mmCIF file of C-alpha atoms and ligand atoms in Angstrom:
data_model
loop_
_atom_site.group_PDB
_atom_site.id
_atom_site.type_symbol
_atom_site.label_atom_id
_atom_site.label_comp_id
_atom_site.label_asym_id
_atom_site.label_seq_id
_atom_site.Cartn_x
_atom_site.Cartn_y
_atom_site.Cartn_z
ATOM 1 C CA UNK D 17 5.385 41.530 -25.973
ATOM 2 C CA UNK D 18 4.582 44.182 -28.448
ATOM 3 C CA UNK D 19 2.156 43.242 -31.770
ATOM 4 C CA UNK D 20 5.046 43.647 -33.649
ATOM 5 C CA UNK D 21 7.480 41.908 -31.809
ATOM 6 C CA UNK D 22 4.542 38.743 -31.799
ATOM 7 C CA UNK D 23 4.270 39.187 -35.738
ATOM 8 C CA UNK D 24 7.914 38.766 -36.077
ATOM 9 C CA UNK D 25 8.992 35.915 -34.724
ATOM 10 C CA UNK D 26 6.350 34.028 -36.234
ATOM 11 C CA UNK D 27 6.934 35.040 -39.244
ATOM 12 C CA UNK D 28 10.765 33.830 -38.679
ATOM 13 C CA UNK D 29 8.987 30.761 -38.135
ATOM 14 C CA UNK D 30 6.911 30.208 -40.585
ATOM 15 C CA UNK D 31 8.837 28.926 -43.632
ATOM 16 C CA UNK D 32 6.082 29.052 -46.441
ATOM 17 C CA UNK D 33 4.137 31.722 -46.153
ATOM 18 C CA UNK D 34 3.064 35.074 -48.274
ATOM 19 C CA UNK D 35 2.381 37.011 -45.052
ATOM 20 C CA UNK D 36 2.435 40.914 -44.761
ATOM 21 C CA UNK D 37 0.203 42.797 -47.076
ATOM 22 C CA UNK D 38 -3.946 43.377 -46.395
ATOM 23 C CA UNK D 39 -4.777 40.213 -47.730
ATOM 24 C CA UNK D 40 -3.239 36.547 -48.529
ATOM 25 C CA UNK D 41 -3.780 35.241 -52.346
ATOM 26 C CA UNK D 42 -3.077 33.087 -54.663
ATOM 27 C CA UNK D 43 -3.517 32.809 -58.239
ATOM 28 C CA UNK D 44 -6.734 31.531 -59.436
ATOM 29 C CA UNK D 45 -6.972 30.520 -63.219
ATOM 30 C CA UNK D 46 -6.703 34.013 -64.012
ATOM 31 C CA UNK D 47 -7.236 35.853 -61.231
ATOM 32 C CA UNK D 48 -5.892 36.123 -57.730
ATOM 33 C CA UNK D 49 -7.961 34.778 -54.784
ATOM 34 C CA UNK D 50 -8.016 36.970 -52.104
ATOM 35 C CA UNK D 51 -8.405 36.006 -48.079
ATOM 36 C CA UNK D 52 -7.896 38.035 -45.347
ATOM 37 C CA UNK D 53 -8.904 37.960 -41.041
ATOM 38 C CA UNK D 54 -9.026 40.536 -38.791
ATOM 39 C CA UNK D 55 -10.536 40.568 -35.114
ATOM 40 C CA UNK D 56 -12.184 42.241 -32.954
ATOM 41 C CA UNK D 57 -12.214 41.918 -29.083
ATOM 42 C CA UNK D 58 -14.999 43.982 -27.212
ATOM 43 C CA UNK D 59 -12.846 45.197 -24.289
ATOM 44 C CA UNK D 60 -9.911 46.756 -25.523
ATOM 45 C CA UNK D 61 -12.027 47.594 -29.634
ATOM 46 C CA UNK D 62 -15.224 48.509 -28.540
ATOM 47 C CA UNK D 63 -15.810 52.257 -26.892
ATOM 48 C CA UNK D 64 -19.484 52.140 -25.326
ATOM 49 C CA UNK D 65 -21.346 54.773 -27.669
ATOM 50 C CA UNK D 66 -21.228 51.939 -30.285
ATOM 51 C CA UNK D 67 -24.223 49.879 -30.830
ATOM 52 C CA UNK D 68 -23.809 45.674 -30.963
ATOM 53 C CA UNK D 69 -25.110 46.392 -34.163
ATOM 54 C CA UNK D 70 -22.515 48.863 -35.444
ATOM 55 C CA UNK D 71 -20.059 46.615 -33.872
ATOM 56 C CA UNK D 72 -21.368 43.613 -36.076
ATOM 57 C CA UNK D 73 -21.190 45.673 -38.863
ATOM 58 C CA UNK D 74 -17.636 46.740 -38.001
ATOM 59 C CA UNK D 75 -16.077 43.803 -37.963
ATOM 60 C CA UNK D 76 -17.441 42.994 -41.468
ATOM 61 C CA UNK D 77 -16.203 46.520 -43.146
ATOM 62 C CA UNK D 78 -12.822 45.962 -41.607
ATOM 63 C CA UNK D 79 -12.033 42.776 -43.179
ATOM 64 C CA UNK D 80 -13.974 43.757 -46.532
ATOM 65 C CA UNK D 81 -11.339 47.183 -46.278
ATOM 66 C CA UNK D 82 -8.610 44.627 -46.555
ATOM 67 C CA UNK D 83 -10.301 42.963 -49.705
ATOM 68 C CA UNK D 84 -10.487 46.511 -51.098
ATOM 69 C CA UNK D 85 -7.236 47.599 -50.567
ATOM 70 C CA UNK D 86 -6.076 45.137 -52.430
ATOM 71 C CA UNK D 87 -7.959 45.905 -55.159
ATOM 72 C CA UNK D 88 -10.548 43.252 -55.209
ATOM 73 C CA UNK D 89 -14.191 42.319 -55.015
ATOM 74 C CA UNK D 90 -15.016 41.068 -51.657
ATOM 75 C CA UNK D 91 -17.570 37.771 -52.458
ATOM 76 C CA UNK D 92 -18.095 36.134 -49.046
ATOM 77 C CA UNK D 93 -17.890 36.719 -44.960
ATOM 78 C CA UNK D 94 -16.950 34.269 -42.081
ATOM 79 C CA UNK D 95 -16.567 34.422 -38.616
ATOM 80 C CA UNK D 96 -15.881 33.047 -35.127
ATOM 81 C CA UNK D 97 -17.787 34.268 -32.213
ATOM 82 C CA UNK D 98 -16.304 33.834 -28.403
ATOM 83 C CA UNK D 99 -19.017 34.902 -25.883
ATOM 84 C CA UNK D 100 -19.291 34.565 -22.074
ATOM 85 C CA UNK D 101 -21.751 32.255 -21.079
ATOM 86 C CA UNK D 102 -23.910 35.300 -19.099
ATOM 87 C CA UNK D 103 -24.136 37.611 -22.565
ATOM 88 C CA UNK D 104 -27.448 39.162 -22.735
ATOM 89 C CA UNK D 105 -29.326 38.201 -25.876
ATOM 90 C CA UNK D 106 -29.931 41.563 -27.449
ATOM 91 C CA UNK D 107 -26.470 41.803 -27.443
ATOM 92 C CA UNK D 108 -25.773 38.407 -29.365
ATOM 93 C CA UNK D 109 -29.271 39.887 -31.247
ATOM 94 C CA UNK D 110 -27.759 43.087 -32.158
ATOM 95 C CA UNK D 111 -24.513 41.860 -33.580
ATOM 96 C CA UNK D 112 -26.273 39.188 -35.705
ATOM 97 C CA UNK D 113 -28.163 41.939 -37.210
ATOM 98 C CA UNK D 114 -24.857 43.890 -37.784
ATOM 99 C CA UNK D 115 -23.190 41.185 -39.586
ATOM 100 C CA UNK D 116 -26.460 41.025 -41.454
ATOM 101 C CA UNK D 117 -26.547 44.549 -42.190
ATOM 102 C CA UNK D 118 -22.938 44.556 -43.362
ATOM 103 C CA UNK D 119 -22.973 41.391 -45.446
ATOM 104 C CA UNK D 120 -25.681 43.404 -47.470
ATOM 105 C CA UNK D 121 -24.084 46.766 -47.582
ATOM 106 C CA UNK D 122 -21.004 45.130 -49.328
ATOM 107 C CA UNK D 123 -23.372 42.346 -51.393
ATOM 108 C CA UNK D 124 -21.751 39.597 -49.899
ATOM 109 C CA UNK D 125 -22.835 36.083 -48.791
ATOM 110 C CA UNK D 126 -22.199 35.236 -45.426
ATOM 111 C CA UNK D 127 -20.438 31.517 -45.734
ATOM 112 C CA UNK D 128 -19.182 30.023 -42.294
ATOM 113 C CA UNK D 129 -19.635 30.844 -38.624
ATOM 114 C CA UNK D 130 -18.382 29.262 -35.470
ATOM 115 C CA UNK D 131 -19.295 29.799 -31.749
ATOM 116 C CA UNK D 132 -17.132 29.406 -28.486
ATOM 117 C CA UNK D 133 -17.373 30.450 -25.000
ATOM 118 C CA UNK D 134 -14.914 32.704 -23.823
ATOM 119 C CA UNK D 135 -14.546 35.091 -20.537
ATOM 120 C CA UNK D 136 -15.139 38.729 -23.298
ATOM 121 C CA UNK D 137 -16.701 39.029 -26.517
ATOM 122 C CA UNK D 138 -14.536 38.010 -29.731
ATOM 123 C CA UNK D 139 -15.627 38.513 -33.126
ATOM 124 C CA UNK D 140 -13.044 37.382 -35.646
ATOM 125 C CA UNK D 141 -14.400 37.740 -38.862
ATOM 126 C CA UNK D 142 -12.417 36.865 -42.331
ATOM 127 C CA UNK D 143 -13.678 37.495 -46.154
ATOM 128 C CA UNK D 144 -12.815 36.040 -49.187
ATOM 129 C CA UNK D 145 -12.225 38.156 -52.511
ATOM 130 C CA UNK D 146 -11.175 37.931 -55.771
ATOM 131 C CA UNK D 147 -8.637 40.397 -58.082
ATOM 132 C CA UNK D 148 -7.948 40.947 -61.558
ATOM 133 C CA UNK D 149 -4.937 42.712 -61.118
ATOM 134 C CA UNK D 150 -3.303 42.664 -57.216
ATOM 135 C CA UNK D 151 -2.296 45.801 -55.501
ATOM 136 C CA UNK D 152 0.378 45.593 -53.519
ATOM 137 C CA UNK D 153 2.388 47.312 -50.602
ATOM 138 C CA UNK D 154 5.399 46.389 -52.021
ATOM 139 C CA UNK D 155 5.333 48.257 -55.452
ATOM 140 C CA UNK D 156 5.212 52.262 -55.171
ATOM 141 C CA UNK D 157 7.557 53.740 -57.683
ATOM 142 C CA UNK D 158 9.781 56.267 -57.611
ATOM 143 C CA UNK D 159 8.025 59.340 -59.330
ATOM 144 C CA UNK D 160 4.430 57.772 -58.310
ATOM 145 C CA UNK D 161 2.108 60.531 -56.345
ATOM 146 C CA UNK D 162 0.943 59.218 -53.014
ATOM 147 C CA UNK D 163 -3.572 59.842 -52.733
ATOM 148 C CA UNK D 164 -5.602 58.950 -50.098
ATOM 149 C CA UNK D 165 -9.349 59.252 -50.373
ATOM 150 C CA UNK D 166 -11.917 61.006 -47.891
ATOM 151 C CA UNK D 167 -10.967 63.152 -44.860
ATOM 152 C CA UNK D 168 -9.164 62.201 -41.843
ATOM 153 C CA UNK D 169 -9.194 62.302 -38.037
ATOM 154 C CA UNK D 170 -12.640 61.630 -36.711
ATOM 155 C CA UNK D 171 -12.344 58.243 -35.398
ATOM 156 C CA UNK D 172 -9.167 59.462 -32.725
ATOM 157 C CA UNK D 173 -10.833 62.664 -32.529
ATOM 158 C CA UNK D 174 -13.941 60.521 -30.725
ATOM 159 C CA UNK D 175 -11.798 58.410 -29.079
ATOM 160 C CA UNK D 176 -10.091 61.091 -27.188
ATOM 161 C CA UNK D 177 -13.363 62.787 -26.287
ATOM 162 C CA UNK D 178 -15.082 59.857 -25.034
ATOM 163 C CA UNK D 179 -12.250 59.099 -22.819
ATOM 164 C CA UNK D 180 -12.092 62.540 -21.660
ATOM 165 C CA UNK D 181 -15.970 61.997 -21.252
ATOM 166 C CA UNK D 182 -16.817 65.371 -23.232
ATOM 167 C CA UNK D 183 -19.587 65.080 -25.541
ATOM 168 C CA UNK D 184 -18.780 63.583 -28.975
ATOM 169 C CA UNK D 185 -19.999 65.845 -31.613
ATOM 170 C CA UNK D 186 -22.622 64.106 -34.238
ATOM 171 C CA UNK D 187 -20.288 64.433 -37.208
ATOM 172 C CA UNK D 188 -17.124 63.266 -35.493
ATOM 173 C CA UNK D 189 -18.846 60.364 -34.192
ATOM 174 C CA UNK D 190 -20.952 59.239 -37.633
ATOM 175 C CA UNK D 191 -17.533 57.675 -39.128
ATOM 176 C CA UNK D 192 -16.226 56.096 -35.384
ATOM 177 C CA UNK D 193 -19.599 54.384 -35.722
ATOM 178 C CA UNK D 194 -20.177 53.586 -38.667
ATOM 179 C CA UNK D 195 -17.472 53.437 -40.832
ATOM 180 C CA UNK D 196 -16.998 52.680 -44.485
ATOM 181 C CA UNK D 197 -15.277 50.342 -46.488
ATOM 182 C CA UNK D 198 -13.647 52.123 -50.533
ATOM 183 C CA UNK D 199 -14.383 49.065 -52.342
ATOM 184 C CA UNK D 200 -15.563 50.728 -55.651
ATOM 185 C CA UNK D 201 -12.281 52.706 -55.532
ATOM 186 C CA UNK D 202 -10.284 50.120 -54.918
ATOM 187 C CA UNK D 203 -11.508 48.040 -58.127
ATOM 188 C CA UNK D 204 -10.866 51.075 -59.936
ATOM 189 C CA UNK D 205 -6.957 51.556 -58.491
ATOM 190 C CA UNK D 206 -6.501 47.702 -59.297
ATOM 191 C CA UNK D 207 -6.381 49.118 -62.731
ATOM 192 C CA UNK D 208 -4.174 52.017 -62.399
ATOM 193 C CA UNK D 209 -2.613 52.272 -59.280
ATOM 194 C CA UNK D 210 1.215 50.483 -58.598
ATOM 195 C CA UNK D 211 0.263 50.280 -54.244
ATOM 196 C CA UNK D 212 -2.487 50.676 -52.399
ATOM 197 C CA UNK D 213 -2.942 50.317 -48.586
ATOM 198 C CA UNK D 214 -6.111 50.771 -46.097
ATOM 199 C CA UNK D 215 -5.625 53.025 -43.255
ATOM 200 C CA UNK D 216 -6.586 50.418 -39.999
ATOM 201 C CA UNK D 217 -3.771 51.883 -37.852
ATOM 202 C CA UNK D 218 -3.257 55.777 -38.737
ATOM 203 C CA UNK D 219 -1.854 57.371 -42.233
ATOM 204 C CA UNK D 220 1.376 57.727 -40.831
ATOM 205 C CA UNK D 221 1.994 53.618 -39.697
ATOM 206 C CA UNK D 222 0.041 52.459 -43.299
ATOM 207 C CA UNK D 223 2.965 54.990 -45.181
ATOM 208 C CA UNK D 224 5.483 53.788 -43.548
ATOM 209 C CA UNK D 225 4.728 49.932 -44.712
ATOM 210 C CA UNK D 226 4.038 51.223 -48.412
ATOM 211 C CA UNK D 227 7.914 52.755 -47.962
ATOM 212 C CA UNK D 228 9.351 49.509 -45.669
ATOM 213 C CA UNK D 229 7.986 46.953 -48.091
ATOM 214 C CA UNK D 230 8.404 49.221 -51.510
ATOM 215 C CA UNK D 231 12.040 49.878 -50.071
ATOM 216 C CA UNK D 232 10.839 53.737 -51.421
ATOM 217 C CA UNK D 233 11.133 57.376 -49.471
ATOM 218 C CA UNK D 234 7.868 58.921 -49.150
ATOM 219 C CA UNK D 235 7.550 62.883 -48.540
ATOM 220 C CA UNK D 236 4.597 64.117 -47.922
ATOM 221 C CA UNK D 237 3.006 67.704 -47.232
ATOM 222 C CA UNK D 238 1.327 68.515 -43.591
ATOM 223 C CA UNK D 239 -0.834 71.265 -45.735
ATOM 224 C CA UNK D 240 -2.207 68.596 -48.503
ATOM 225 C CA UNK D 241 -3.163 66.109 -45.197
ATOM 226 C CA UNK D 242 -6.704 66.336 -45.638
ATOM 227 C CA UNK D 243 -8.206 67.097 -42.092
ATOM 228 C CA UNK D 244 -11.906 66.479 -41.125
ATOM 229 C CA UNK D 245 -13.133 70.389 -40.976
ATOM 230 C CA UNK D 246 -14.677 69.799 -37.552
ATOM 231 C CA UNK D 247 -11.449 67.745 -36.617
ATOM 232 C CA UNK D 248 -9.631 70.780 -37.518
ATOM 233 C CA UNK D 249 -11.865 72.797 -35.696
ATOM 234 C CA UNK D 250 -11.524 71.094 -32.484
ATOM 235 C CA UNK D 251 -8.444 69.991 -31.875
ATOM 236 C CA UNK D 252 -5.253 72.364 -31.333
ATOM 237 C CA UNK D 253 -3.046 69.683 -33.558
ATOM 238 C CA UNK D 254 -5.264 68.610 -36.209
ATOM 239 C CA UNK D 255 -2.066 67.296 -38.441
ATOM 240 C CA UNK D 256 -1.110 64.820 -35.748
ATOM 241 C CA UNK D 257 -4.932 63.658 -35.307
ATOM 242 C CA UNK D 258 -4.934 62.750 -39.026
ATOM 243 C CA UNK D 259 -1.920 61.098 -39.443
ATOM 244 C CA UNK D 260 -2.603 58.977 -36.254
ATOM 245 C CA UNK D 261 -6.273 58.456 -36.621
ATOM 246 C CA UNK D 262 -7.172 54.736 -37.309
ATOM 247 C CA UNK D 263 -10.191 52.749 -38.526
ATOM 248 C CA UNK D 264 -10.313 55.230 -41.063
ATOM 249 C CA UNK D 265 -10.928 52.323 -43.727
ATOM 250 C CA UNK D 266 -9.733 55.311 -46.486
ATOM 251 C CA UNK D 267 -7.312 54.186 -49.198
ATOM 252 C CA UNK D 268 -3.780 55.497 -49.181
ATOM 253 C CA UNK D 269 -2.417 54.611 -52.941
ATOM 254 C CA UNK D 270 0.416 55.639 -55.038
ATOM 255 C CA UNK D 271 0.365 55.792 -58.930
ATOM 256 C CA UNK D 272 2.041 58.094 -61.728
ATOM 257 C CA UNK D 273 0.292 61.493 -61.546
ATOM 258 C CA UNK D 274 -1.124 61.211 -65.492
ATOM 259 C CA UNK D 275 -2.973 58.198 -64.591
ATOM 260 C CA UNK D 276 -4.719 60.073 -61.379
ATOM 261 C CA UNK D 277 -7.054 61.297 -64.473
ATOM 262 C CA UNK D 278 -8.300 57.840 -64.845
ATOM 263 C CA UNK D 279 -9.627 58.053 -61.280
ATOM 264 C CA UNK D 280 -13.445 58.650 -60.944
ATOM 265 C CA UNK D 281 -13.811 58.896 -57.057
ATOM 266 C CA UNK D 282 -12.706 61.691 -54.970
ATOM 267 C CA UNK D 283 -9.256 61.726 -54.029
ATOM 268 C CA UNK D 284 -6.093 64.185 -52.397
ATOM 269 C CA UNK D 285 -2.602 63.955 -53.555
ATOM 270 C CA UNK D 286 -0.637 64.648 -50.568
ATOM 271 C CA UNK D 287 2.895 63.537 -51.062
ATOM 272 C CA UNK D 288 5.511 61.959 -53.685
ATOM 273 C CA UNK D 289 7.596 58.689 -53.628
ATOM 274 C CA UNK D 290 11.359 59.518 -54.212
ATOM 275 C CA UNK D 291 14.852 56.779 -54.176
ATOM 276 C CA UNK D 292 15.621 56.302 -50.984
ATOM 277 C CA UNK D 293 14.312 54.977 -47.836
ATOM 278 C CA UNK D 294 12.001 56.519 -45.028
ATOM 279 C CA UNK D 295 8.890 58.987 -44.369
ATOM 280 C CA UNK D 296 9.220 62.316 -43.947
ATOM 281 C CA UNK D 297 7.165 65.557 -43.691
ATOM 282 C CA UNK D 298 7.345 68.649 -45.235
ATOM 283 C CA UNK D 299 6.042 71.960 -42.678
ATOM 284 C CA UNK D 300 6.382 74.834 -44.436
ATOM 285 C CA UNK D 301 9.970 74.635 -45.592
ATOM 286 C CA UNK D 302 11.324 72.007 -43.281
ATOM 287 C CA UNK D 303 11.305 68.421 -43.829
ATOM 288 C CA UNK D 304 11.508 65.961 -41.106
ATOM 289 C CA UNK D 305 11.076 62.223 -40.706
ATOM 290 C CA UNK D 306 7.934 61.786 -39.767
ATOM 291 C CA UNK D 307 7.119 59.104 -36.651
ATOM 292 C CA UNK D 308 4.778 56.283 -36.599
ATOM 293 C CA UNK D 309 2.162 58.090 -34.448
ATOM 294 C CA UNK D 310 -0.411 54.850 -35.178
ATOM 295 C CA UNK D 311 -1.804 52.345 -33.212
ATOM 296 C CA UNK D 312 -0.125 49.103 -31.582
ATOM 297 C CA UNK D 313 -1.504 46.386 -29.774
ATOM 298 C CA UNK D 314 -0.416 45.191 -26.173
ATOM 299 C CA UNK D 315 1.061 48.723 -25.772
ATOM 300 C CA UNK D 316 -1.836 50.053 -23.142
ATOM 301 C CA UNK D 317 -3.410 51.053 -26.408
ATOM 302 C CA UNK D 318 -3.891 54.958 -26.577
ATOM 303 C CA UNK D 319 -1.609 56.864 -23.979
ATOM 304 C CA UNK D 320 -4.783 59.626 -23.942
ATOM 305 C CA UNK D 321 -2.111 62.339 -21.761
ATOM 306 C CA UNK D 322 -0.125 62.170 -25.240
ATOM 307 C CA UNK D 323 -3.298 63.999 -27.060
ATOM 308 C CA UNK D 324 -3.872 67.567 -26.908
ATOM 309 C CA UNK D 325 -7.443 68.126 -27.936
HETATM 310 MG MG1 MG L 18 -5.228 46.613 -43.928
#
């Protein structure tokens, strides 16, 4: 069975739940509580030129991503740990530190931990947030711009070359390893912005889910995507790196264009949200539907003869 096919029929049945955005919440006196989990599982997650630390660290900035893109402040970090019994301790040393590291980074506490034996490493973490204002998938407006902050590509760009075993070059690899979550931006979009999304699985999957659950068309513009330069540099279809390229942990937003002013961070407009339904590209003149080129689970992963480099 395919992720997607394992997310749906639970969710057909599950008859009270608020399933299907970065985070779960629930109002909170006056502000929205915020809890979200997201796993990681060494053999199929974890290529080898990451560190146990980076990969405790990780593990933390994807979950606190999910806090973010939902416009909140993350407050707190838990986890469960599965281990095989043989797991050398500066492994087990290494991710501690990572958590550590990351907990810090974000100014978080971290609140609850549990350990199991299992036959690969599993770190599922989970954090806890809190909003003022929610951002949600499920509200881009016709008329709203569509942003997404920092550059794109290097994490499938590394990928690639590490499975083609050619030498990863330092700038590519710097976000693979250590990537970042945009909470400061996204405290500032819970202000402004009417949907916000982080990109986990590629741009193109995360827009299609702003336009599923906003029941919106999205059209964007392959020249506004905005491609790592070295990504660009290496790769003989840059466009189709970027908008498949996960673990970015950038923010993919929509708002009306007069309130992009309000923005303080760094950001690039690349599309528009329209009536109707669907993604779709612009090249030069052309528009076309654009596919989901992201990742899936229980697919075989990354079908590497698929990637030009
Ligand atoms: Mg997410």
């Amino acid at each position: 069975m395919k992720e997607s096919e394992i997310i749906e029929m639970f969710l057909n049945e599950f008859e009270n739940h608020k399933l299907g955005d970065d985070a779960g919440f629930r109002k909170l006196n006056d502000s929205w509580l915020l809890i979200t989990t997201d796993m990681l599982v060494w053999k199929t997650d974890v290529p080898d030129f990451m560190t146990p630390e980076e990969v405790g660290k990780k593990v933390v900035t994807m979950n606190v991503s999910d806090i973010a893109a939902m416009g909140g402040k993350p407050l707190s970090f838990f986890f469960s740990l599965a281990v095989p019994r043989d797991i050398k301790k500066n492994i087990l040393k290494g991710i501690a530190k990572g958590i550590s590291k990351g907990a810090k980074e974000y100014d978080i506490e971290i609140v609850s931990g549990d350990t199991n034996e299992a036959s690969e490493i599993i770190i599922d973490g989970g954090a806890l947030g809190i909003a003022r204002r929610l951002l949600l998938r499920r509200n881009a407006k016709p008329g709203d711009v569509v942003c997404v902050t920092g550059e794109l590509g290097r994490p499938l760009l590394a990928l690639l070359l590490w499975l083609r075993g050619i030498d990863i070059p330092k700038e590519i690899l710097e976000k693979a390893k250590n990537p970042k979550a945009r909470v400061e931006e996204g405290l500032e979009l819970s202000e402004v912005a009417n949907s916000a999304i982080d990109i986990s699985d590629g741009l193109s999957k995360e827009l299609w889910e702003i336009a599923r659950a906003s029941e919106v068309k999205i059209v964007i513009e392959e020249e506004k995507i905005p491609v790592n330069e070295k990504v660009a540099e290496m790769s003989s279809d840059p466009t189709k790196i970027a908008l498949a390229s996960g673990e970015e942990f950038e923010l993919v937003f929509t708002l009306p264009k007069e309130r992009t002013k309000e923005l303080s961070f760094d950001f690039t407009i690349i599309g528009r949200v329209e009536r109707g339904r669907g993604v779709f590209i612009k090249r030069r003149d052309k528009v076309e539907k654009l596919p989901i080129l992201g990742w899936e689970h229980m697919t075989g992963g990354l079908d590497d003869k698929l990637w030009k480099i």
